[in-house]
Amino acid sequence: MPSQAKYFLYFMVLVSLFSFFPIMIITLSPPKIKEEFQWRKPLVGSTLVLIYILGMTAVFFPKSCSKIFHGNEKGIGSNSNVLFHRKEYFQKSCRIFTITLTHGHHPICQGFLHHEFQIDKKTFCTACMGLFSGAIVSIFGVVAYFFLEYPIAKYAGFFVTFGVAGVVLGLLQYIFLDFRRKPIRFFLNAFFIFGMFLILVGIDNDVQSLVLDFFLISLFVFWLFTRILLSKWQHTKICSACDLDCSLKEES
């Protein structure tokens, strides 16, 4: 990774981690705003649902976001780390009408073994499916709180604390916690997305500020972008430590 890109990643991580302090301060001592804007909840809820839907759609088009994982492997038949040297052994995408959806996008080698799981002959990205599942659960939560007015006043502080823990773990998994177990990777990425919803709901319940809600949503996008950069950084490290001669390594 070039030095400029590395420093930018450091900046993103530091800003993300420091952003949790004002969130906890607001939770412990919420400002007395309580806006009476009638459409605040539907507007915030609709915006969050739209972001979740866009994210769920992006899960199946990873090539647009990360070209490092695409290309034809070269020379992998002579490398002992590679489990399968014929790409056609596994189906990484499927077509719905004229649209190709990609559900697996990692090379099938030892370094990325825990990054994908298989169902029959299809491979699925563990992290992406976790993000997708977390978004689905969060959408149900958004509908319950923002549109059906489900009360959560007693649990607001717990929601924020639990949500911050989910986002922090979702980011730190790429720095200090390289989990090799697929269920844990799946859960952490689902918890990462669901944690954002918990933070917004908990703070909205206590503060009820449209401006603050949209500020938090912008933070969510920032955290997600940071997580994507951390994921690419981790994948680059895996390829750099591998002696496999393939186009993926050249692109990284």
PDB file of C-alpha atoms in Angstrom:
ATOM      1  CA  MET A   1       0.000   0.000   0.000  1.00  0.00           C
ATOM      2  CA  PRO A   2       1.434   3.434  -0.968  1.00  0.00           C
ATOM      3  CA  SER A   3       2.416   5.670   1.947  1.00  0.00           C
ATOM      4  CA  GLN A   4      -0.222   8.288   1.099  1.00  0.00           C
ATOM      5  CA  ALA A   5      -2.971   5.689   1.088  1.00  0.00           C
ATOM      6  CA  LYS A   6      -1.670   4.283   4.380  1.00  0.00           C
ATOM      7  CA  TYR A   7      -1.701   7.697   6.074  1.00  0.00           C
ATOM      8  CA  PHE A   8      -5.188   8.327   4.754  1.00  0.00           C
ATOM      9  CA  LEU A   9      -6.301   5.012   6.239  1.00  0.00           C
ATOM     10  CA  TYR A  10      -4.746   5.951   9.598  1.00  0.00           C
ATOM     11  CA  PHE A  11      -6.630   9.239   9.482  1.00  0.00           C
ATOM     12  CA  MET A  12      -9.926   7.491   8.731  1.00  0.00           C
ATOM     13  CA  VAL A  13      -9.447   5.034  11.597  1.00  0.00           C
ATOM     14  CA  LEU A  14      -8.488   7.737  14.121  1.00  0.00           C
ATOM     15  CA  VAL A  15     -11.444   9.939  13.186  1.00  0.00           C
ATOM     16  CA  SER A  16     -13.769   6.936  13.414  1.00  0.00           C
ATOM     17  CA  LEU A  17     -12.526   5.959  16.866  1.00  0.00           C
ATOM     18  CA  PHE A  18     -12.618   9.521  18.242  1.00  0.00           C
ATOM     19  CA  SER A  19     -16.144   9.998  16.912  1.00  0.00           C
ATOM     20  CA  PHE A  20     -17.438   7.588  19.541  1.00  0.00           C
ATOM     21  CA  PHE A  21     -16.555   9.939  22.408  1.00  0.00           C
ATOM     22  CA  PRO A  22     -19.124  12.671  21.568  1.00  0.00           C
ATOM     23  CA  ILE A  23     -21.709   9.946  20.988  1.00  0.00           C
ATOM     24  CA  MET A  24     -21.208   8.572  24.491  1.00  0.00           C
ATOM     25  CA  ILE A  25     -21.184  12.098  25.965  1.00  0.00           C
ATOM     26  CA  ILE A  26     -24.526  12.838  24.286  1.00  0.00           C
ATOM     27  CA  THR A  27     -25.862   9.547  25.621  1.00  0.00           C
ATOM     28  CA  LEU A  28     -24.781  10.269  29.193  1.00  0.00           C
ATOM     29  CA  SER A  29     -25.905  13.895  29.100  1.00  0.00           C
ATOM     30  CA  PRO A  30     -28.377  14.415  26.233  1.00  0.00           C
ATOM     31  CA  PRO A  31     -28.990  18.045  25.220  1.00  0.00           C
ATOM     32  CA  LYS A  32     -32.542  19.313  25.641  1.00  0.00           C
ATOM     33  CA  ILE A  33     -33.564  19.897  22.037  1.00  0.00           C
ATOM     34  CA  LYS A  34     -36.775  17.907  21.484  1.00  0.00           C
ATOM     35  CA  GLU A  35     -37.753  19.304  18.089  1.00  0.00           C
ATOM     36  CA  GLU A  36     -41.457  19.280  17.233  1.00  0.00           C
ATOM     37  CA  PHE A  37     -40.935  18.728  13.501  1.00  0.00           C
ATOM     38  CA  GLN A  38     -43.763  16.366  12.590  1.00  0.00           C
ATOM     39  CA  TRP A  39     -41.980  14.571   9.752  1.00  0.00           C
ATOM     40  CA  ARG A  40     -38.656  14.083  11.545  1.00  0.00           C
ATOM     41  CA  LYS A  41     -39.031  10.360  12.185  1.00  0.00           C
ATOM     42  CA  PRO A  42     -40.425   9.399   8.743  1.00  0.00           C
ATOM     43  CA  LEU A  43     -37.747  11.510   7.026  1.00  0.00           C
ATOM     44  CA  VAL A  44     -34.874  10.045   9.046  1.00  0.00           C
ATOM     45  CA  GLY A  45     -36.274   6.532   8.786  1.00  0.00           C
ATOM     46  CA  SER A  46     -36.730   6.767   5.023  1.00  0.00           C
ATOM     47  CA  THR A  47     -33.191   8.086   4.572  1.00  0.00           C
ATOM     48  CA  LEU A  48     -31.736   5.260   6.644  1.00  0.00           C
ATOM     49  CA  VAL A  49     -33.744   2.620   4.767  1.00  0.00           C
ATOM     50  CA  LEU A  50     -32.534   4.075   1.457  1.00  0.00           C
ATOM     51  CA  ILE A  51     -28.908   3.862   2.597  1.00  0.00           C
ATOM     52  CA  TYR A  52     -29.407   0.276   3.742  1.00  0.00           C
ATOM     53  CA  ILE A  53     -30.976  -0.683   0.409  1.00  0.00           C
ATOM     54  CA  LEU A  54     -28.097   0.928  -1.498  1.00  0.00           C
ATOM     55  CA  GLY A  55     -25.634  -0.948   0.688  1.00  0.00           C
ATOM     56  CA  MET A  56     -27.450  -4.244   0.191  1.00  0.00           C
ATOM     57  CA  THR A  57     -27.368  -3.678  -3.557  1.00  0.00           C
ATOM     58  CA  ALA A  58     -23.636  -2.893  -3.471  1.00  0.00           C
ATOM     59  CA  VAL A  59     -23.000  -6.235  -1.738  1.00  0.00           C
ATOM     60  CA  PHE A  60     -23.774  -8.010  -5.009  1.00  0.00           C
ATOM     61  CA  PHE A  61     -21.654  -5.680  -7.157  1.00  0.00           C
ATOM     62  CA  PRO A  62     -18.282  -5.710  -5.337  1.00  0.00           C
ATOM     63  CA  LYS A  63     -16.283  -5.283  -8.546  1.00  0.00           C
ATOM     64  CA  SER A  64     -17.421  -1.677  -8.765  1.00  0.00           C
ATOM     65  CA  CYS A  65     -15.957  -0.969  -5.315  1.00  0.00           C
ATOM     66  CA  SER A  66     -12.868  -3.158  -5.211  1.00  0.00           C
ATOM     67  CA  LYS A  67     -11.044  -4.269  -8.356  1.00  0.00           C
ATOM     68  CA  ILE A  68      -8.296  -5.986  -6.339  1.00  0.00           C
ATOM     69  CA  PHE A  69     -10.315  -9.204  -6.099  1.00  0.00           C
ATOM     70  CA  HIS A  70     -10.976  -9.610  -9.789  1.00  0.00           C
ATOM     71  CA  GLY A  71      -8.929 -11.063 -12.556  1.00  0.00           C
ATOM     72  CA  ASN A  72      -7.804 -14.436 -13.774  1.00  0.00           C
ATOM     73  CA  GLU A  73      -5.432 -16.347 -11.530  1.00  0.00           C
ATOM     74  CA  LYS A  74      -2.081 -17.207 -13.066  1.00  0.00           C
ATOM     75  CA  GLY A  75       0.167 -20.088 -12.202  1.00  0.00           C
ATOM     76  CA  ILE A  76      -1.874 -21.201  -9.252  1.00  0.00           C
ATOM     77  CA  GLY A  77      -1.720 -24.853 -10.128  1.00  0.00           C
ATOM     78  CA  SER A  78       1.888 -25.120  -8.925  1.00  0.00           C
ATOM     79  CA  ASN A  79       1.333 -23.408  -5.552  1.00  0.00           C
ATOM     80  CA  SER A  80       0.693 -25.535  -2.467  1.00  0.00           C
ATOM     81  CA  ASN A  81      -1.428 -22.845  -0.774  1.00  0.00           C
ATOM     82  CA  VAL A  82      -4.098 -23.016  -3.438  1.00  0.00           C
ATOM     83  CA  LEU A  83      -6.976 -25.332  -2.732  1.00  0.00           C
ATOM     84  CA  PHE A  84      -8.537 -25.341  -6.188  1.00  0.00           C
ATOM     85  CA  HIS A  85      -6.930 -24.206  -9.399  1.00  0.00           C
ATOM     86  CA  ARG A  86      -9.992 -24.244 -11.624  1.00  0.00           C
ATOM     87  CA  LYS A  87     -12.331 -21.312 -11.136  1.00  0.00           C
ATOM     88  CA  GLU A  88     -15.254 -23.217 -12.595  1.00  0.00           C
ATOM     89  CA  TYR A  89     -15.299 -25.576  -9.604  1.00  0.00           C
ATOM     90  CA  PHE A  90     -17.294 -22.927  -7.754  1.00  0.00           C
ATOM     91  CA  GLN A  91     -20.017 -20.552  -8.852  1.00  0.00           C
ATOM     92  CA  LYS A  92     -19.323 -17.023  -7.599  1.00  0.00           C
ATOM     93  CA  SER A  93     -22.224 -15.268  -9.315  1.00  0.00           C
ATOM     94  CA  CYS A  94     -25.714 -15.828 -10.650  1.00  0.00           C
ATOM     95  CA  ARG A  95     -27.931 -14.097 -13.172  1.00  0.00           C
ATOM     96  CA  ILE A  96     -31.398 -12.733 -12.513  1.00  0.00           C
ATOM     97  CA  PHE A  97     -32.927 -11.832 -15.858  1.00  0.00           C
ATOM     98  CA  THR A  98     -30.073  -9.803 -17.451  1.00  0.00           C
ATOM     99  CA  ILE A  99     -28.363  -8.738 -14.212  1.00  0.00           C
ATOM    100  CA  THR A 100     -25.316 -10.583 -12.870  1.00  0.00           C
ATOM    101  CA  LEU A 101     -25.147 -10.694  -9.074  1.00  0.00           C
ATOM    102  CA  THR A 102     -21.769 -11.516  -7.509  1.00  0.00           C
ATOM    103  CA  HIS A 103     -22.003 -13.328  -4.170  1.00  0.00           C
ATOM    104  CA  GLY A 104     -18.397 -14.559  -3.983  1.00  0.00           C
ATOM    105  CA  HIS A 105     -15.414 -12.450  -4.959  1.00  0.00           C
ATOM    106  CA  HIS A 106     -12.314 -13.775  -3.184  1.00  0.00           C
ATOM    107  CA  PRO A 107      -9.696 -16.084  -4.701  1.00  0.00           C
ATOM    108  CA  ILE A 108     -10.036 -19.650  -3.505  1.00  0.00           C
ATOM    109  CA  CYS A 109      -6.676 -20.009  -1.801  1.00  0.00           C
ATOM    110  CA  GLN A 110      -5.449 -20.663   1.729  1.00  0.00           C
ATOM    111  CA  GLY A 111      -5.091 -16.993   2.628  1.00  0.00           C
ATOM    112  CA  PHE A 112      -8.737 -16.268   1.896  1.00  0.00           C
ATOM    113  CA  LEU A 113     -10.150 -19.564   3.104  1.00  0.00           C
ATOM    114  CA  HIS A 114     -12.102 -18.002   5.979  1.00  0.00           C
ATOM    115  CA  HIS A 115     -13.364 -15.114   3.857  1.00  0.00           C
ATOM    116  CA  GLU A 116     -15.893 -17.216   1.969  1.00  0.00           C
ATOM    117  CA  PHE A 117     -18.280 -20.058   2.738  1.00  0.00           C
ATOM    118  CA  GLN A 118     -19.756 -22.598   0.363  1.00  0.00           C
ATOM    119  CA  ILE A 119     -23.293 -23.796  -0.169  1.00  0.00           C
ATOM    120  CA  ASP A 120     -23.268 -26.659  -2.629  1.00  0.00           C
ATOM    121  CA  LYS A 121     -21.203 -25.357  -5.575  1.00  0.00           C
ATOM    122  CA  LYS A 122     -21.692 -21.672  -4.775  1.00  0.00           C
ATOM    123  CA  THR A 123     -19.345 -19.489  -2.749  1.00  0.00           C
ATOM    124  CA  PHE A 124     -20.501 -16.522  -0.669  1.00  0.00           C
ATOM    125  CA  CYS A 125     -18.439 -13.730   0.858  1.00  0.00           C
ATOM    126  CA  THR A 126     -18.765 -14.158   4.630  1.00  0.00           C
ATOM    127  CA  ALA A 127     -18.374 -10.462   5.440  1.00  0.00           C
ATOM    128  CA  CYS A 128     -20.696  -9.265   2.670  1.00  0.00           C
ATOM    129  CA  MET A 129     -23.422 -11.680   3.678  1.00  0.00           C
ATOM    130  CA  GLY A 130     -23.021 -10.478   7.259  1.00  0.00           C
ATOM    131  CA  LEU A 131     -23.433  -6.860   6.161  1.00  0.00           C
ATOM    132  CA  PHE A 132     -26.439  -7.838   4.060  1.00  0.00           C
ATOM    133  CA  SER A 133     -28.095  -9.680   6.959  1.00  0.00           C
ATOM    134  CA  GLY A 134     -27.397  -6.832   9.364  1.00  0.00           C
ATOM    135  CA  ALA A 135     -29.047  -4.405   6.955  1.00  0.00           C
ATOM    136  CA  ILE A 136     -32.158  -6.578   6.666  1.00  0.00           C
ATOM    137  CA  VAL A 137     -32.564  -6.799  10.444  1.00  0.00           C
ATOM    138  CA  SER A 138     -31.928  -3.055  10.754  1.00  0.00           C
ATOM    139  CA  ILE A 139     -34.634  -2.234   8.217  1.00  0.00           C
ATOM    140  CA  PHE A 140     -37.173  -4.104  10.351  1.00  0.00           C
ATOM    141  CA  GLY A 141     -35.939  -2.100  13.329  1.00  0.00           C
ATOM    142  CA  VAL A 142     -36.248   1.173  11.410  1.00  0.00           C
ATOM    143  CA  VAL A 143     -39.849   0.384  10.489  1.00  0.00           C
ATOM    144  CA  ALA A 144     -40.677  -0.524  14.089  1.00  0.00           C
ATOM    145  CA  TYR A 145     -39.172   2.615  15.639  1.00  0.00           C
ATOM    146  CA  PHE A 146     -39.472   5.356  13.035  1.00  0.00           C
ATOM    147  CA  PHE A 147     -42.797   4.398  11.463  1.00  0.00           C
ATOM    148  CA  LEU A 148     -44.680   2.270  14.007  1.00  0.00           C
ATOM    149  CA  GLU A 149     -43.518   4.369  16.981  1.00  0.00           C
ATOM    150  CA  TYR A 150     -42.340   1.376  19.003  1.00  0.00           C
ATOM    151  CA  PRO A 151     -41.256   2.744  22.443  1.00  0.00           C
ATOM    152  CA  ILE A 152     -37.647   2.165  23.524  1.00  0.00           C
ATOM    153  CA  ALA A 153     -37.184   4.879  26.169  1.00  0.00           C
ATOM    154  CA  LYS A 154     -36.139   2.427  28.885  1.00  0.00           C
ATOM    155  CA  TYR A 155     -33.422   0.932  26.691  1.00  0.00           C
ATOM    156  CA  ALA A 156     -32.053   4.004  24.849  1.00  0.00           C
ATOM    157  CA  GLY A 157     -28.756   4.152  26.757  1.00  0.00           C
ATOM    158  CA  PHE A 158     -28.237   0.409  26.398  1.00  0.00           C
ATOM    159  CA  PHE A 159     -28.947   0.627  22.662  1.00  0.00           C
ATOM    160  CA  VAL A 160     -26.265   3.281  22.148  1.00  0.00           C
ATOM    161  CA  THR A 161     -23.664   1.438  24.248  1.00  0.00           C
ATOM    162  CA  PHE A 162     -24.399  -1.859  22.535  1.00  0.00           C
ATOM    163  CA  GLY A 163     -24.354  -0.160  19.125  1.00  0.00           C
ATOM    164  CA  VAL A 164     -20.994   1.517  19.722  1.00  0.00           C
ATOM    165  CA  ALA A 165     -19.570  -1.852  20.769  1.00  0.00           C
ATOM    166  CA  GLY A 166     -20.808  -3.369  17.495  1.00  0.00           C
ATOM    167  CA  VAL A 167     -19.272  -0.650  15.328  1.00  0.00           C
ATOM    168  CA  VAL A 168     -15.957  -0.682  17.243  1.00  0.00           C
ATOM    169  CA  LEU A 169     -15.661  -4.457  16.932  1.00  0.00           C
ATOM    170  CA  GLY A 170     -16.598  -4.227  13.266  1.00  0.00           C
ATOM    171  CA  LEU A 171     -13.674  -1.878  12.650  1.00  0.00           C
ATOM    172  CA  LEU A 172     -11.111  -3.460  14.975  1.00  0.00           C
ATOM    173  CA  GLN A 173     -11.629  -6.909  13.474  1.00  0.00           C
ATOM    174  CA  TYR A 174      -9.431  -5.756  10.583  1.00  0.00           C
ATOM    175  CA  ILE A 175      -6.712  -4.288  12.821  1.00  0.00           C
ATOM    176  CA  PHE A 176      -6.280  -6.462  15.902  1.00  0.00           C
ATOM    177  CA  LEU A 177      -8.855  -9.253  15.628  1.00  0.00           C
ATOM    178  CA  ASP A 178      -8.244 -11.430  12.592  1.00  0.00           C
ATOM    179  CA  PHE A 179     -10.928 -14.001  13.257  1.00  0.00           C
ATOM    180  CA  ARG A 180     -10.583 -17.191  11.265  1.00  0.00           C
ATOM    181  CA  ARG A 181     -13.976 -18.620  12.147  1.00  0.00           C
ATOM    182  CA  LYS A 182     -16.568 -17.811   9.519  1.00  0.00           C
ATOM    183  CA  PRO A 183     -19.553 -17.543  11.922  1.00  0.00           C
ATOM    184  CA  ILE A 184     -17.668 -14.915  13.961  1.00  0.00           C
ATOM    185  CA  ARG A 185     -16.776 -12.904  10.851  1.00  0.00           C
ATOM    186  CA  PHE A 186     -20.380 -13.106   9.712  1.00  0.00           C
ATOM    187  CA  PHE A 187     -21.707 -11.997  13.107  1.00  0.00           C
ATOM    188  CA  LEU A 188     -19.257  -9.097  13.513  1.00  0.00           C
ATOM    189  CA  ASN A 189     -20.173  -7.618  10.137  1.00  0.00           C
ATOM    190  CA  ALA A 190     -23.900  -8.024  10.807  1.00  0.00           C
ATOM    191  CA  PHE A 191     -23.416  -6.479  14.267  1.00  0.00           C
ATOM    192  CA  PHE A 192     -21.444  -3.622  12.674  1.00  0.00           C
ATOM    193  CA  ILE A 193     -24.429  -2.580  10.556  1.00  0.00           C
ATOM    194  CA  PHE A 194     -27.038  -3.242  13.223  1.00  0.00           C
ATOM    195  CA  GLY A 195     -24.960  -1.275  15.727  1.00  0.00           C
ATOM    196  CA  MET A 196     -25.376   1.873  13.631  1.00  0.00           C
ATOM    197  CA  PHE A 197     -29.141   1.503  13.816  1.00  0.00           C
ATOM    198  CA  LEU A 198     -28.990   1.058  17.601  1.00  0.00           C
ATOM    199  CA  ILE A 199     -26.904   4.226  17.993  1.00  0.00           C
ATOM    200  CA  LEU A 200     -29.299   6.321  15.937  1.00  0.00           C
ATOM    201  CA  VAL A 201     -32.410   4.998  17.682  1.00  0.00           C
ATOM    202  CA  GLY A 202     -30.973   5.460  21.163  1.00  0.00           C
ATOM    203  CA  ILE A 203     -29.855   9.041  20.573  1.00  0.00           C
ATOM    204  CA  ASP A 204     -32.966  10.016  18.621  1.00  0.00           C
ATOM    205  CA  ASN A 205     -35.142   8.837  21.482  1.00  0.00           C
ATOM    206  CA  ASP A 206     -33.363  11.140  23.962  1.00  0.00           C
ATOM    207  CA  VAL A 207     -32.497  14.159  21.802  1.00  0.00           C
ATOM    208  CA  GLN A 208     -35.046  14.196  18.949  1.00  0.00           C
ATOM    209  CA  SER A 209     -33.007  16.419  16.643  1.00  0.00           C
ATOM    210  CA  LEU A 210     -33.212  16.200  12.860  1.00  0.00           C
ATOM    211  CA  VAL A 211     -29.787  17.807  12.443  1.00  0.00           C
ATOM    212  CA  LEU A 212     -28.170  15.399  14.896  1.00  0.00           C
ATOM    213  CA  ASP A 213     -29.857  12.409  13.261  1.00  0.00           C
ATOM    214  CA  PHE A 214     -28.487  13.324   9.844  1.00  0.00           C
ATOM    215  CA  PHE A 215     -25.069  13.987  11.361  1.00  0.00           C
ATOM    216  CA  LEU A 216     -25.106  10.453  12.757  1.00  0.00           C
ATOM    217  CA  ILE A 217     -26.170   9.042   9.390  1.00  0.00           C
ATOM    218  CA  SER A 218     -23.219  10.821   7.767  1.00  0.00           C
ATOM    219  CA  LEU A 219     -20.984   9.226  10.416  1.00  0.00           C
ATOM    220  CA  PHE A 220     -22.410   5.832   9.486  1.00  0.00           C
ATOM    221  CA  VAL A 221     -21.339   6.348   5.872  1.00  0.00           C
ATOM    222  CA  PHE A 222     -17.898   7.448   7.074  1.00  0.00           C
ATOM    223  CA  TRP A 223     -17.542   4.341   9.259  1.00  0.00           C
ATOM    224  CA  LEU A 224     -18.636   2.081   6.416  1.00  0.00           C
ATOM    225  CA  PHE A 225     -16.102   3.670   4.070  1.00  0.00           C
ATOM    226  CA  THR A 226     -13.409   3.199   6.731  1.00  0.00           C
ATOM    227  CA  ARG A 227     -14.383  -0.458   7.086  1.00  0.00           C
ATOM    228  CA  ILE A 228     -14.093  -0.965   3.313  1.00  0.00           C
ATOM    229  CA  LEU A 229     -10.592   0.564   3.307  1.00  0.00           C
ATOM    230  CA  LEU A 230      -9.555  -1.619   6.254  1.00  0.00           C
ATOM    231  CA  SER A 231     -10.866  -4.694   4.469  1.00  0.00           C
ATOM    232  CA  LYS A 232      -8.892  -3.855   1.316  1.00  0.00           C
ATOM    233  CA  TRP A 233      -5.807  -3.205   3.453  1.00  0.00           C
ATOM    234  CA  GLN A 234      -6.148  -6.618   5.098  1.00  0.00           C
ATOM    235  CA  HIS A 235      -6.558  -8.320   1.723  1.00  0.00           C
ATOM    236  CA  THR A 236      -3.461  -6.542   0.415  1.00  0.00           C
ATOM    237  CA  LYS A 237      -1.489  -7.874   3.393  1.00  0.00           C
ATOM    238  CA  ILE A 238      -2.672 -11.410   2.667  1.00  0.00           C
ATOM    239  CA  CYS A 239      -1.626 -11.168  -0.975  1.00  0.00           C
ATOM    240  CA  SER A 240       1.730  -9.587  -0.089  1.00  0.00           C
ATOM    241  CA  ALA A 241       2.571 -12.474   2.240  1.00  0.00           C
ATOM    242  CA  CYS A 242       1.632 -15.075  -0.374  1.00  0.00           C
ATOM    243  CA  ASP A 243       4.106 -16.575  -2.871  1.00  0.00           C
ATOM    244  CA  LEU A 244       1.352 -17.132  -5.423  1.00  0.00           C
ATOM    245  CA  ASP A 245       2.042 -15.586  -8.824  1.00  0.00           C
ATOM    246  CA  CYS A 246      -1.326 -14.251  -9.921  1.00  0.00           C
ATOM    247  CA  SER A 247      -2.913 -11.116 -11.285  1.00  0.00           C
ATOM    248  CA  LEU A 248      -4.490 -10.386  -7.923  1.00  0.00           C
ATOM    249  CA  LYS A 249      -1.075  -9.872  -6.370  1.00  0.00           C
ATOM    250  CA  GLU A 250       0.007  -7.644  -9.254  1.00  0.00           C
ATOM    251  CA  GLU A 251      -3.060  -5.430  -8.790  1.00  0.00           C
ATOM    252  CA  SER A 252      -2.563  -5.176  -5.020  1.00  0.00           C
TER     253      SER A 252
END
